[in-house]
Amino acid sequence: MIGKIGLEEHFAIPETLQDSAGFVPGDYWKELSKRLLDMQDYRLREMDANGMEMMVLSLNAPAVQAIPSPHKANEIAMRANDFLAEQVAKRPTRFQAFAALPLQDADLATRELERCVKQLGFKGALVNGFSQVGTPENCVYYDAPQFAGFWDSVEKLDVPFYLHPRNPIAAWAQIYDGHPWLMGPTWAFGQETAVHALRLMACGLFDKHPKLQIVLGHMGEGLPYSMWRIDNRNAWVETPKSYPAKKTFGEYFQNNFYITTSGNFRTQTLIDAMLEIGADRILFSTDWPFENVDHAAKWFDSASISEADRLKIGRTNAAKLFKLDL
Ligand code: MN
């Protein structure tokens, strides 16, 4: 189909480029780094060739989240956001933007999100999982109480928050010891991000902020397949609830989450997601430049779903959620 919109589409600035090295074998780094630094050339040709009208762009990972100094994290986030704003201004009908945020400090992150949305016209934020604060070993997840004011502001600004993966730090990754192939997109990304999403659901965030919308990539990081079990394990046993949230996980998933197809181009998986979260909450994405636009587009354009659903997932759901001026 023509007119597709993608929501997990990355770029790098020189200061964050090296964060993406190591995700491909050395022979491919030249190509990947070229793709990450390109904005208005190669990227557009790929979009044009594959019926992609727009990318809502975001910084690569882990980038800002892996800078323990809040001051430095804020500086890099602002630099990336300013660069992105300039790039979007050149072709606003083809590119829109997600803010990178220094969540090492909730107040700095709130201020930067407000600047990006109100002054730069960004459509939301994309954050690469937990943030390292002060020392590389100190990891914070966003269900922590210090983020209450930040979430207030995300809801008030009425913009989605994309929770993007990163690898766990070595000290928390014992289960992967001796099996480095499990890191990254193979497995660790999904596990890390799915648990973070469940923490957000359990902490009561969406009782307090029912309008908040979180976006997850990679067809929901495995959650659609597990959602029933999370709410229904040992259903014959009456167990007192051990977390603050009032509703079931399934209810939060269906009311406060969207998922994208980034890096997960599989019809069987898409159909499971459609049955769990519904076609209204699924959004086309590629995960450029880590995945190819043509791989995503060729799969999606011919996937065995209704044309009505293809149009929603490929374009109109995103247009509505991000209030895109098309
Ligand atoms: Mn990605």
Coordinates of C-alpha atoms and ligand atoms in Angstrom, one line a residue:
M1 CA 0.0 0.0 0.0
I2 CA 1.1 3.6 -0.5
G3 CA 1.0 6.2 2.3
K4 CA 2.4 4.0 5.1
I5 CA 3.6 5.7 8.2
G6 CA 6.4 4.3 10.4
L7 CA 6.9 5.0 14.1
E8 CA 10.1 3.2 15.0
E9 CA 12.6 4.7 12.6
H10 CA 16.0 5.7 13.9
F11 CA 18.8 8.1 13.3
A12 CA 22.1 8.9 15.1
I13 CA 24.1 12.0 15.8
P14 CA 27.9 11.6 15.9
E15 CA 27.8 11.6 19.8
T16 CA 25.5 8.5 19.9
L17 CA 26.5 6.7 16.7
Q18 CA 28.9 4.2 18.5
D19 CA 26.0 2.9 20.6
S20 CA 24.7 1.0 17.6
A21 CA 28.1 -0.6 16.8
G22 CA 28.1 -4.2 17.8
F23 CA 24.6 -4.9 16.8
V24 CA 25.8 -6.0 13.4
P25 CA 29.1 -7.9 12.4
G26 CA 32.0 -5.6 11.6
D27 CA 31.6 -5.9 7.9
Y28 CA 28.2 -4.3 8.0
W29 CA 29.1 -1.3 10.3
K30 CA 30.0 0.9 7.4
E31 CA 26.6 0.4 5.9
L32 CA 24.7 0.7 9.2
S33 CA 26.5 3.9 10.3
K34 CA 25.8 5.4 6.8
R35 CA 22.1 4.6 7.2
L36 CA 22.0 6.0 10.8
L37 CA 23.6 9.3 9.9
D38 CA 21.7 9.8 6.7
M39 CA 18.4 11.8 6.9
Q40 CA 17.4 13.3 3.6
D41 CA 18.9 11.0 0.9
Y42 CA 19.1 7.2 1.2
R43 CA 16.3 7.1 3.8
L44 CA 13.9 9.0 1.4
R45 CA 14.8 6.7 -1.5
E46 CA 13.9 3.7 0.6
M47 CA 10.6 5.3 1.7
D48 CA 9.7 6.2 -1.9
A49 CA 10.5 2.8 -3.2
N50 CA 8.3 1.1 -0.6
G51 CA 5.2 3.2 -0.3
M52 CA 6.2 4.8 2.9
E53 CA 4.9 8.4 3.2
M54 CA 6.2 9.3 6.6
M55 CA 8.7 8.4 9.3
V56 CA 8.3 9.7 12.9
L57 CA 12.0 9.7 13.7
S58 CA 13.8 8.8 17.0
L59 CA 17.4 8.7 18.2
N60 CA 19.2 5.3 18.3
A61 CA 19.7 3.3 21.5
P62 CA 20.6 3.3 24.3
A63 CA 22.1 6.8 23.7
V64 CA 20.7 9.3 26.2
Q65 CA 19.5 6.5 28.6
A66 CA 23.1 5.2 29.0
I67 CA 24.7 8.5 30.1
P68 CA 24.8 8.5 33.9
S69 CA 25.4 12.2 34.3
P70 CA 21.9 13.9 34.2
H71 CA 23.5 17.1 33.0
K72 CA 25.3 15.4 30.2
A73 CA 22.3 13.3 29.3
N74 CA 20.2 16.5 29.1
E75 CA 22.8 18.1 26.9
I76 CA 22.9 15.2 24.4
A77 CA 19.1 14.9 24.4
M78 CA 18.7 18.6 23.6
R79 CA 21.4 18.4 20.9
A80 CA 19.7 15.4 19.2
N81 CA 16.3 17.0 19.5
D82 CA 17.5 20.3 18.0
F83 CA 19.2 18.5 15.1
L84 CA 16.0 16.4 14.5
A85 CA 13.8 19.5 14.5
E86 CA 16.0 21.0 11.8
Q87 CA 15.8 17.9 9.7
V88 CA 12.0 17.6 10.1
A89 CA 11.6 21.3 9.1
K90 CA 13.2 20.5 5.7
R91 CA 10.5 17.9 4.9
P92 CA 7.6 18.0 7.4
T93 CA 5.3 16.0 5.1
R94 CA 7.8 13.1 5.2
F95 CA 9.3 13.4 8.7
Q96 CA 8.0 14.0 12.1
A97 CA 9.8 13.6 15.5
F98 CA 9.9 11.9 18.8
A99 CA 11.9 13.6 21.6
A100 CA 14.9 11.9 23.3
L101 CA 14.6 12.5 27.1
P102 CA 17.1 12.6 30.0
L103 CA 15.0 10.5 32.4
Q104 CA 18.0 10.4 34.7
D105 CA 16.2 13.4 36.2
A106 CA 12.4 13.6 36.0
D107 CA 12.4 17.4 36.1
L108 CA 14.9 17.8 33.3
A109 CA 13.0 15.2 31.2
T110 CA 9.7 17.0 31.8
R111 CA 11.2 20.3 30.8
E112 CA 12.7 18.8 27.6
L113 CA 9.5 17.1 26.6
E114 CA 7.5 20.3 27.1
R115 CA 10.1 22.2 25.0
C116 CA 10.0 19.5 22.2
V117 CA 6.2 19.4 22.1
K118 CA 5.3 23.0 22.5
Q119 CA 8.2 24.7 20.8
L120 CA 9.5 22.2 18.3
G121 CA 6.2 20.5 17.4
F122 CA 7.3 16.9 18.3
K123 CA 4.6 14.2 18.3
G124 CA 5.7 12.4 21.5
A125 CA 8.8 10.9 23.2
L126 CA 10.8 7.7 22.5
V127 CA 12.8 6.5 25.4
N128 CA 15.3 3.6 25.4
G129 CA 14.2 1.6 28.5
F130 CA 15.7 2.2 31.9
S131 CA 18.1 5.1 32.6
Q132 CA 21.5 4.8 34.3
V133 CA 21.7 7.5 36.9
G134 CA 24.9 8.7 38.6
T135 CA 26.8 5.5 38.2
P136 CA 26.5 2.9 35.4
E137 CA 25.1 0.3 37.9
N138 CA 22.2 2.5 39.1
C139 CA 19.3 1.7 36.8
V140 CA 15.9 3.4 37.2
Y141 CA 12.6 2.2 35.8
Y142 CA 9.8 4.6 35.2
D143 CA 7.3 3.1 37.7
A144 CA 9.5 4.7 40.4
P145 CA 7.8 7.5 42.5
Q146 CA 10.1 10.2 41.3
F147 CA 8.4 10.1 37.9
A148 CA 4.9 11.0 39.1
G149 CA 5.3 14.6 37.9
F150 CA 6.8 13.5 34.6
W151 CA 3.8 11.2 33.8
D152 CA 1.4 14.0 34.8
S153 CA 3.0 16.2 32.2
V154 CA 3.0 13.4 29.5
E155 CA -0.8 13.0 30.0
K156 CA -1.4 16.8 30.0
L157 CA 0.6 17.3 26.8
D158 CA -1.5 14.4 25.3
V159 CA 1.4 12.8 23.5
P160 CA 2.3 9.1 23.3
F161 CA 5.4 7.7 25.0
Y162 CA 7.3 5.0 23.0
L163 CA 9.1 2.6 25.3
H164 CA 12.0 1.3 23.1
P165 CA 14.3 -1.6 24.1
R166 CA 17.9 -1.7 25.4
N167 CA 20.0 -4.5 26.7
P168 CA 20.2 -5.1 30.5
I169 CA 23.5 -4.1 32.1
A170 CA 26.0 -6.9 32.6
A171 CA 25.3 -7.1 36.4
W172 CA 21.6 -7.9 35.7
A173 CA 22.2 -10.2 32.8
Q174 CA 23.4 -13.4 34.5
I175 CA 20.8 -15.5 32.7
Y176 CA 22.6 -14.7 29.4
D177 CA 26.1 -15.6 30.6
G178 CA 27.9 -17.6 27.9
H179 CA 25.1 -16.9 25.4
P180 CA 25.8 -13.5 24.0
W181 CA 23.6 -14.4 21.0
L182 CA 20.6 -13.9 23.2
M183 CA 21.3 -10.2 23.7
G184 CA 19.7 -7.5 21.6
P185 CA 16.8 -8.2 19.3
T186 CA 17.1 -12.0 19.5
W187 CA 15.6 -12.1 23.0
A188 CA 17.0 -9.7 25.7
F189 CA 15.4 -6.6 24.2
G190 CA 11.9 -8.0 24.3
Q191 CA 12.3 -9.5 27.8
E192 CA 13.6 -6.3 29.2
T193 CA 11.0 -4.1 27.6
A194 CA 8.0 -6.4 28.4
V195 CA 8.9 -6.5 32.1
H196 CA 9.2 -2.7 32.1
A197 CA 5.8 -2.4 30.6
L198 CA 4.3 -4.8 33.1
R199 CA 5.9 -2.7 35.9
L200 CA 4.2 0.4 34.5
M201 CA 0.8 -1.4 34.5
A202 CA 1.2 -2.8 38.0
C203 CA 2.2 0.4 39.7
G204 CA -1.2 2.0 39.1
L205 CA 0.1 4.6 36.6
F206 CA -2.9 4.1 34.3
D207 CA -5.4 4.4 37.2
K208 CA -4.0 7.8 37.9
H209 CA -3.5 8.7 34.2
P210 CA -6.2 6.8 32.3
K211 CA -5.5 8.8 29.1
L212 CA -1.8 7.9 29.0
Q213 CA -0.7 6.0 25.9
I214 CA 2.4 3.8 25.7
V215 CA 3.7 2.5 22.4
L216 CA 5.7 -0.8 22.3
G217 CA 7.6 -2.0 19.3
H218 CA 8.3 -5.5 17.9
M219 CA 4.6 -6.5 17.9
G220 CA 4.3 -5.8 21.6
E221 CA 7.6 -7.4 22.8
G222 CA 5.9 -10.8 23.3
L223 CA 3.1 -9.4 25.5
P224 CA 0.1 -10.2 23.3
Y225 CA 1.0 -13.9 23.5
S226 CA 1.3 -13.8 27.3
M227 CA -1.4 -11.4 28.3
W228 CA -4.1 -14.0 29.2
R229 CA -1.7 -16.1 31.3
I230 CA -0.5 -13.0 33.2
D231 CA -4.0 -12.4 34.4
N232 CA -5.2 -15.9 34.8
R233 CA -2.4 -18.1 36.2
N234 CA -3.7 -20.4 39.0
A235 CA -7.2 -19.1 38.5
W236 CA -8.6 -21.7 41.0
V237 CA -6.5 -20.1 43.8
E238 CA -7.8 -16.9 45.5
T239 CA -4.7 -14.7 45.7
P240 CA -4.8 -11.2 47.3
K241 CA -3.4 -8.7 44.8
S242 CA 0.1 -7.8 45.5
Y243 CA 0.5 -4.6 43.4
P244 CA -1.3 -1.2 43.5
A245 CA -3.1 -1.3 40.1
K246 CA -6.9 -1.7 40.2
K247 CA -7.6 -3.3 36.9
T248 CA -6.4 -6.4 35.1
F249 CA -3.2 -6.3 33.0
G250 CA -5.3 -7.1 30.0
E251 CA -7.5 -4.0 30.5
Y252 CA -4.4 -1.7 30.7
F253 CA -3.0 -3.4 27.6
Q254 CA -6.2 -2.8 25.7
N255 CA -6.7 0.8 26.9
N256 CA -3.3 2.3 27.4
F257 CA -1.0 0.6 24.9
Y258 CA -0.3 0.6 21.2
I259 CA 2.1 -1.8 19.5
T260 CA 4.0 -1.6 16.3
T261 CA 5.2 -4.1 13.7
S262 CA 8.8 -2.9 13.9
G263 CA 11.3 -5.7 13.3
N264 CA 8.6 -8.4 13.5
F265 CA 7.3 -9.1 10.0
R266 CA 5.2 -12.2 10.6
T267 CA 1.6 -12.6 9.8
Q268 CA 0.9 -15.3 12.4
T269 CA 2.3 -13.0 15.1
L270 CA 0.3 -10.0 13.7
I271 CA -3.0 -12.0 13.8
D272 CA -2.4 -13.0 17.5
A273 CA -1.8 -9.3 18.3
M274 CA -5.0 -8.4 16.4
L275 CA -6.9 -10.9 18.5
E276 CA -5.5 -9.6 21.8
I277 CA -5.2 -5.8 21.4
G278 CA -7.3 -5.2 18.3
A279 CA -6.4 -3.7 14.8
D280 CA -7.1 -0.2 16.1
R281 CA -4.0 -0.4 18.4
I282 CA -1.5 -1.8 15.9
L283 CA 0.8 0.5 13.9
F284 CA 3.1 -0.2 11.0
S285 CA 6.8 0.4 11.6
T286 CA 10.1 -1.0 10.2
D287 CA 12.9 -0.4 12.7
W288 CA 15.0 1.3 10.1
P289 CA 18.0 1.2 9.7
F290 CA 18.4 -2.0 11.8
E291 CA 15.8 -3.7 9.5
N292 CA 15.2 -3.0 5.9
V293 CA 12.2 -0.9 4.8
D294 CA 11.6 -3.3 1.8
H295 CA 11.4 -6.3 4.1
A296 CA 8.8 -4.6 6.3
A297 CA 6.8 -3.2 3.4
K298 CA 6.8 -6.3 1.2
W299 CA 5.6 -8.4 4.1
F300 CA 3.0 -5.9 5.3
D301 CA 1.6 -5.1 1.8
S302 CA 0.8 -8.7 1.1
A303 CA -0.1 -10.0 4.7
S304 CA -3.4 -11.9 4.7
I305 CA -5.5 -9.3 6.6
S306 CA -8.4 -7.3 5.4
E307 CA -7.8 -4.1 3.4
A308 CA -9.7 -2.1 6.0
D309 CA -7.2 -3.4 8.7
R310 CA -4.2 -2.8 6.4
L311 CA -5.2 0.8 6.0
K312 CA -5.7 1.3 9.7
I313 CA -2.4 -0.4 10.7
G314 CA -0.5 1.1 7.8
R315 CA -1.7 4.6 8.1
T316 CA -4.9 5.9 9.8
N317 CA -4.2 4.6 13.3
A318 CA -0.9 6.5 13.4
A319 CA -2.5 9.6 11.9
K320 CA -5.1 9.7 14.6
L321 CA -2.9 8.8 17.6
F322 CA -0.2 11.3 16.7
K323 CA -2.6 14.0 15.3
L324 CA -0.6 14.0 12.0
D325 CA -1.4 16.8 9.6
L326 CA -1.6 14.7 6.4
Ligands
MN1 MN 14.3 0.2 17.3

